[in-house]
Amino acid sequence: MAFDRIFNFSAGPSVLPEEVLLSAQKDLLNYQGSGMSVMEMSHRSKVFDDIIVTAEAKLRKVMNIPDNYKVLFLQGGATLQFAMVPMNLMTVNGKADYIVSGNFSKKAAEEAAKYGKVQIAGTTKAENFSRVPRQDELLLDPEADYVHICYNNTIYGSVFDYIPETGNVPLVADLSSCIMSEPIDVSKFGVIYAGAQKNVAPAGLTIVIIREDLLERTPKEYTPLLMNYKILAENNSMYNTPPCWPIYICKLVLDWLLDMGGLEVIKKRNVEKASLIYEALDNSKLFKPAVSVKANRSLMNVTFRTGDDELDAKFVKEATARGMTNLKGHRAVGGMRASIYNAFPIEGVRTLVEFMKEFEAKNS
Ligand SMILES: *Cc1c(COP(=O)(O)O)cnc(C)c1O
């Protein structure tokens, strides 16, 4: 690979497209004749205004976001949304349904419980989150202020293979680790949020996509200004200084996606990449996938293990020596995790699969 870059399977912050990094490098000292870097300019300048307006327009185009949704570029990560969602939306009946399908949805539920009544509408905890709950397993309250899900479970490597049907109750989804990895019908959601550092930009940017009518739910008077969706929306994410640099890189990533043909094309690539690893797992006697239901296998985070902790550690160590880093699974699951986000090259996946075969032949 060019520039001595290694195959970086990091779960986040994670790999960015080389084209994007090169483009940022080219414009680093003097952004398009402005005489300064994007990091150095006023967020109220004409040049930056053009960047944020274009980023939003491109995001709307790539994700096909309907006109009755606002797009917000915020800070604080997905974790701050665990609090902002209940602060802004758990204000009608004071209760919400949480579907707990992994570590992050559990954290979201715990945070929300500080602001109102959290009801666990479905969970696969008893199966160590090796799949996501099915629609027929959900116990949904029609009076809930919203239903929350984490669509792709970054740590466990599972993904929803359906959008839960919630009737008139708005669906709120954490899409941090799968946003823009495939087309998704935004109109099925009340709120979508995502920390950008998995698939979209460097850390520091959080994207929130919110249906306009939900901005009319009045949060408590003591809610901080910067946690009030309505104020943020009215000020076009510029109540204060937005994360200028990550927004700029986000724009470049969107250009990269649009140039390749958008989400249908990236989905095809993602399916191709993930299938290579899952196929290797299905054909292996040594490695086992951590997700028990095939339809719930994530395209972004592939989790697997040998069943022997020492052998797992050996695999990770030897892979690292060959230029494949960050393959160690999260401590909650153990084993291995290959995060293969949009920008992760297929050559890296092929190299991993070859190494898995070689490792199996030597160690079984
Ligand atoms: C990484 C991740 C988070 C945490 O994101 P931060 O931006 O670090 O707060 C939350 N949810 C999911 C699904 C994630 O992948």
Coordinates of C-alpha atoms in Angstrom, one line a residue, residues 89-362:
L89 CA -37.8 14.0 23.9
M90 CA -38.9 12.3 27.1
T91 CA -41.0 15.3 27.9
V92 CA -44.5 14.2 27.0
N93 CA -45.3 11.2 29.1
G94 CA -42.0 11.0 30.8
K95 CA -41.2 7.4 29.6
A96 CA -39.4 5.7 26.8
D97 CA -38.8 2.2 25.4
Y98 CA -35.3 1.0 25.0
I99 CA -34.3 -2.0 23.0
V100 CA -31.1 -3.3 24.5
S101 CA -29.0 -5.2 22.0
G102 CA -25.5 -4.5 23.3
N103 CA -23.2 -2.3 25.3
F104 CA -24.1 1.0 23.8
S105 CA -27.8 0.6 23.9
K106 CA -27.4 -0.5 27.6
K107 CA -25.5 2.7 28.3
A108 CA -28.1 4.8 26.5
A109 CA -30.8 3.2 28.6
E110 CA -28.9 3.8 31.8
E111 CA -28.3 7.5 30.9
A112 CA -32.0 8.0 29.9
A113 CA -33.1 6.6 33.3
K114 CA -31.8 9.8 34.9
Y115 CA -34.5 11.8 33.1
G116 CA -37.6 9.6 33.2
K117 CA -38.9 6.1 33.2
V118 CA -37.0 3.7 31.0
Q119 CA -38.7 0.5 29.9
I120 CA -36.6 -2.3 28.4
A121 CA -38.8 -3.2 25.5
G122 CA -36.6 -6.2 24.4
T123 CA -33.1 -7.5 25.0
T124 CA -30.8 -10.3 24.1
K125 CA -28.6 -9.9 27.2
A126 CA -29.3 -13.5 28.2
E127 CA -27.7 -14.7 25.0
N128 CA -24.7 -12.4 25.5
F129 CA -26.0 -10.1 22.8
S130 CA -25.2 -12.7 20.1
R131 CA -28.2 -11.5 18.0
V132 CA -30.7 -8.6 18.1
P133 CA -34.2 -8.9 19.4
R134 CA -36.8 -9.8 16.8
Q135 CA -39.9 -7.7 16.2
D136 CA -42.2 -10.4 17.8
E137 CA -40.1 -10.2 20.9
L138 CA -40.6 -6.5 21.5
L139 CA -43.0 -5.3 24.2
L140 CA -43.7 -1.7 23.0
D141 CA -45.7 0.8 25.0
P142 CA -47.9 2.9 22.7
E143 CA -47.7 5.7 25.3
A144 CA -43.8 5.8 25.2
D145 CA -42.3 9.1 24.1
Y146 CA -40.0 7.3 21.8
V147 CA -38.4 3.9 21.2
H148 CA -34.5 3.8 21.2
I149 CA -32.3 1.3 19.3
C150 CA -28.7 1.0 18.5
Y151 CA -28.8 -0.2 14.9
N152 CA -25.3 -1.7 14.6
N153 CA -23.7 -3.1 17.7
T154 CA -20.1 -2.1 17.3
I155 CA -18.8 -4.3 20.1
Y156 CA -20.8 -7.5 19.6
G157 CA -20.8 -7.3 15.8
S158 CA -24.5 -7.6 15.3
V159 CA -26.9 -5.4 13.3
F160 CA -30.7 -5.0 13.0
D161 CA -31.9 -6.7 9.8
Y162 CA -35.2 -4.8 10.1
I163 CA -36.4 -1.4 11.2
P164 CA -38.7 -1.9 14.2
E165 CA -42.3 -1.1 13.6
T166 CA -43.3 1.3 16.4
G167 CA -46.6 2.7 15.2
N168 CA -47.0 6.3 16.1
V169 CA -44.1 6.3 18.6
P170 CA -41.0 7.9 17.0
L171 CA -38.0 5.6 16.6
V172 CA -34.6 7.0 17.7
A173 CA -31.5 5.2 16.4
D174 CA -27.8 5.3 17.2
L175 CA -26.2 4.7 13.8
S176 CA -22.7 5.5 14.9
S177 CA -21.0 2.5 13.4
C178 CA -23.2 2.0 10.3
I179 CA -24.2 5.4 9.1
M180 CA -23.8 5.7 5.3
S181 CA -22.7 2.0 5.0
E182 CA -25.9 1.2 3.1
P183 CA -29.1 3.0 2.1
I184 CA -31.6 3.5 5.0
D185 CA -35.1 4.9 4.9
V186 CA -34.7 8.1 7.1
S187 CA -38.4 8.7 7.1
K188 CA -38.9 5.6 9.3
F189 CA -37.0 7.4 12.1
G190 CA -37.8 10.3 14.4
V191 CA -34.1 10.9 15.2
I192 CA -30.9 9.4 13.9
Y193 CA -27.6 10.2 15.6
A194 CA -24.0 9.1 15.0
G195 CA -20.6 9.9 16.3
A196 CA -18.6 10.6 13.1
Q197 CA -15.4 8.8 13.9
K198 CA -16.4 5.4 12.6
N199 CA -17.5 6.1 9.1
V200 CA -17.7 9.8 8.4
A201 CA -14.9 12.0 9.8
P202 CA -12.3 12.3 12.5
A203 CA -13.5 12.4 16.1
G204 CA -15.2 15.5 17.3
L205 CA -18.3 15.6 15.2
T206 CA -21.7 14.1 16.0
I207 CA -24.4 14.1 13.3
V208 CA -28.0 14.4 14.4
I209 CA -30.9 14.1 12.0
I210 CA -34.2 15.0 13.6
R211 CA -37.8 15.2 12.3
E212 CA -38.9 18.8 12.7
D213 CA -42.1 18.2 14.7
L214 CA -40.0 16.7 17.5
L215 CA -38.3 20.0 18.0
E216 CA -41.6 21.2 19.5
R217 CA -41.2 19.0 22.5
T218 CA -40.1 21.5 25.1
P219 CA -37.2 20.5 27.3
K220 CA -36.9 21.6 30.9
E221 CA -36.0 25.2 31.4
Y222 CA -32.6 24.2 33.0
T223 CA -31.6 22.2 29.9
P224 CA -28.2 23.7 28.7
L225 CA -28.5 25.7 25.5
L226 CA -26.1 23.5 23.7
M227 CA -28.2 20.4 24.5
N228 CA -31.4 21.9 23.2
Y229 CA -32.1 20.5 19.8
K230 CA -34.5 23.4 18.9
I231 CA -31.9 26.1 19.7
L232 CA -29.2 24.2 17.8
A233 CA -31.5 23.7 14.8
E234 CA -32.6 27.4 14.8
N235 CA -29.0 28.4 14.7
N236 CA -28.0 25.9 12.0
S237 CA -25.5 24.2 14.3
M238 CA -23.8 27.5 14.8
Y239 CA -25.0 28.7 18.2
N240 CA -21.4 28.5 19.1
T241 CA -18.3 27.3 17.3
P242 CA -19.0 24.0 15.5
P243 CA -16.3 21.3 15.0
C244 CA -15.1 23.0 11.8
W245 CA -12.3 20.6 10.9
P246 CA -14.3 17.3 11.2
I247 CA -17.2 19.0 9.3
Y248 CA -14.7 19.8 6.5
I249 CA -13.4 16.2 6.4
C250 CA -17.0 15.0 6.5
K251 CA -17.6 17.0 3.3
L252 CA -14.7 15.4 1.6
V253 CA -15.9 11.9 2.7
L254 CA -19.3 12.8 1.2
D255 CA -17.6 13.8 -2.1
W256 CA -15.8 10.5 -2.1
L257 CA -19.1 8.7 -1.6
L258 CA -20.9 10.7 -4.2
D259 CA -18.1 10.2 -6.7
M260 CA -18.3 6.4 -6.3
G261 CA -22.1 6.4 -6.9
G262 CA -23.5 6.7 -3.4
L263 CA -24.8 4.3 -0.8
E264 CA -26.0 1.5 -3.2
V265 CA -22.4 1.3 -4.5
I266 CA -20.8 1.4 -1.0
K267 CA -23.2 -1.2 0.2
K268 CA -22.2 -3.6 -2.6
R269 CA -18.6 -3.1 -1.6
N270 CA -19.3 -3.6 2.1
V271 CA -21.3 -6.8 1.4
E272 CA -18.4 -8.1 -0.7
K273 CA -15.8 -7.3 2.0
A274 CA -17.8 -8.7 4.9
S275 CA -18.9 -11.8 2.9
L276 CA -15.2 -12.8 2.4
I277 CA -14.7 -13.0 6.1
Y278 CA -18.0 -14.6 7.0
E279 CA -17.4 -17.2 4.3
A280 CA -14.0 -17.9 5.8
L281 CA -15.6 -18.3 9.2
D282 CA -18.3 -20.6 7.9
N283 CA -15.7 -22.8 6.3
S284 CA -13.4 -22.8 9.3
K285 CA -13.1 -25.5 11.9
L286 CA -11.0 -23.2 14.1
F287 CA -12.7 -19.8 14.0
K288 CA -16.3 -19.2 15.0
P289 CA -18.5 -16.1 14.4
A290 CA -19.7 -14.5 17.6
V291 CA -23.1 -13.6 16.1
S292 CA -25.5 -16.6 16.2
V293 CA -28.1 -15.4 13.6
K294 CA -26.8 -14.9 10.1
A295 CA -29.2 -12.1 9.3
N296 CA -27.8 -10.2 12.2
R297 CA -24.2 -10.3 11.1
S298 CA -22.8 -6.8 10.8
L299 CA -21.2 -5.5 7.6
M300 CA -19.0 -3.1 9.6
N301 CA -17.7 -5.1 12.7
V302 CA -17.0 -8.8 12.2
T303 CA -16.5 -10.6 15.5
F304 CA -15.1 -14.1 15.8
R305 CA -13.0 -16.3 18.1
T306 CA -11.3 -19.6 18.4
G307 CA -12.7 -20.4 21.8
D308 CA -9.2 -20.4 23.3
D309 CA -8.1 -17.1 24.7
E310 CA -4.4 -17.9 24.3
L311 CA -4.8 -18.8 20.7
D312 CA -6.9 -15.6 20.1
A313 CA -4.1 -13.6 21.6
K314 CA -1.5 -15.4 19.4
F315 CA -3.6 -14.6 16.3
V316 CA -3.9 -10.9 17.1
K317 CA -0.1 -10.7 17.8
E318 CA 0.9 -12.5 14.6
A319 CA -1.6 -10.4 12.6
T320 CA -0.1 -7.2 14.0
A321 CA 3.4 -8.3 13.0
R322 CA 2.0 -8.6 9.4
G323 CA 0.6 -5.1 9.3
M324 CA -3.0 -5.8 10.4
T325 CA -3.7 -3.9 13.5
N326 CA -6.5 -3.5 16.0
L327 CA -8.0 -6.9 15.6
K328 CA -8.4 -7.6 19.3
G329 CA -12.0 -7.9 20.3
H330 CA -13.6 -5.7 22.9
R331 CA -13.1 -7.0 26.4
A332 CA -16.9 -7.6 26.8
V333 CA -16.8 -10.2 24.0
G334 CA -13.1 -11.3 23.8
G335 CA -11.8 -12.9 20.6
M336 CA -11.3 -10.8 17.5
R337 CA -13.1 -8.0 15.8
A338 CA -12.4 -6.8 12.3
S339 CA -13.9 -3.4 11.8
I340 CA -14.1 -2.9 8.1
Y341 CA -15.8 0.4 7.7
N342 CA -16.5 2.1 4.3
A343 CA -13.0 3.3 3.8
F344 CA -11.3 0.0 4.7
P345 CA -9.7 -1.5 1.6
I346 CA -10.7 -4.9 0.2
E347 CA -7.0 -5.8 -0.1
G348 CA -6.9 -5.7 3.7
V349 CA -9.8 -8.1 4.0
R350 CA -8.2 -10.5 1.5
T351 CA -4.9 -10.3 3.5
L352 CA -6.8 -11.1 6.7
V353 CA -8.7 -14.1 5.2
E354 CA -5.4 -15.5 3.8
F355 CA -3.8 -15.2 7.2
M356 CA -6.8 -16.8 8.9
K357 CA -6.4 -19.9 6.6
E358 CA -2.6 -20.0 7.2
F359 CA -3.1 -19.7 11.0
E360 CA -5.7 -22.4 11.0
A361 CA -3.5 -24.8 9.1
K362 CA -0.6 -24.2 11.5

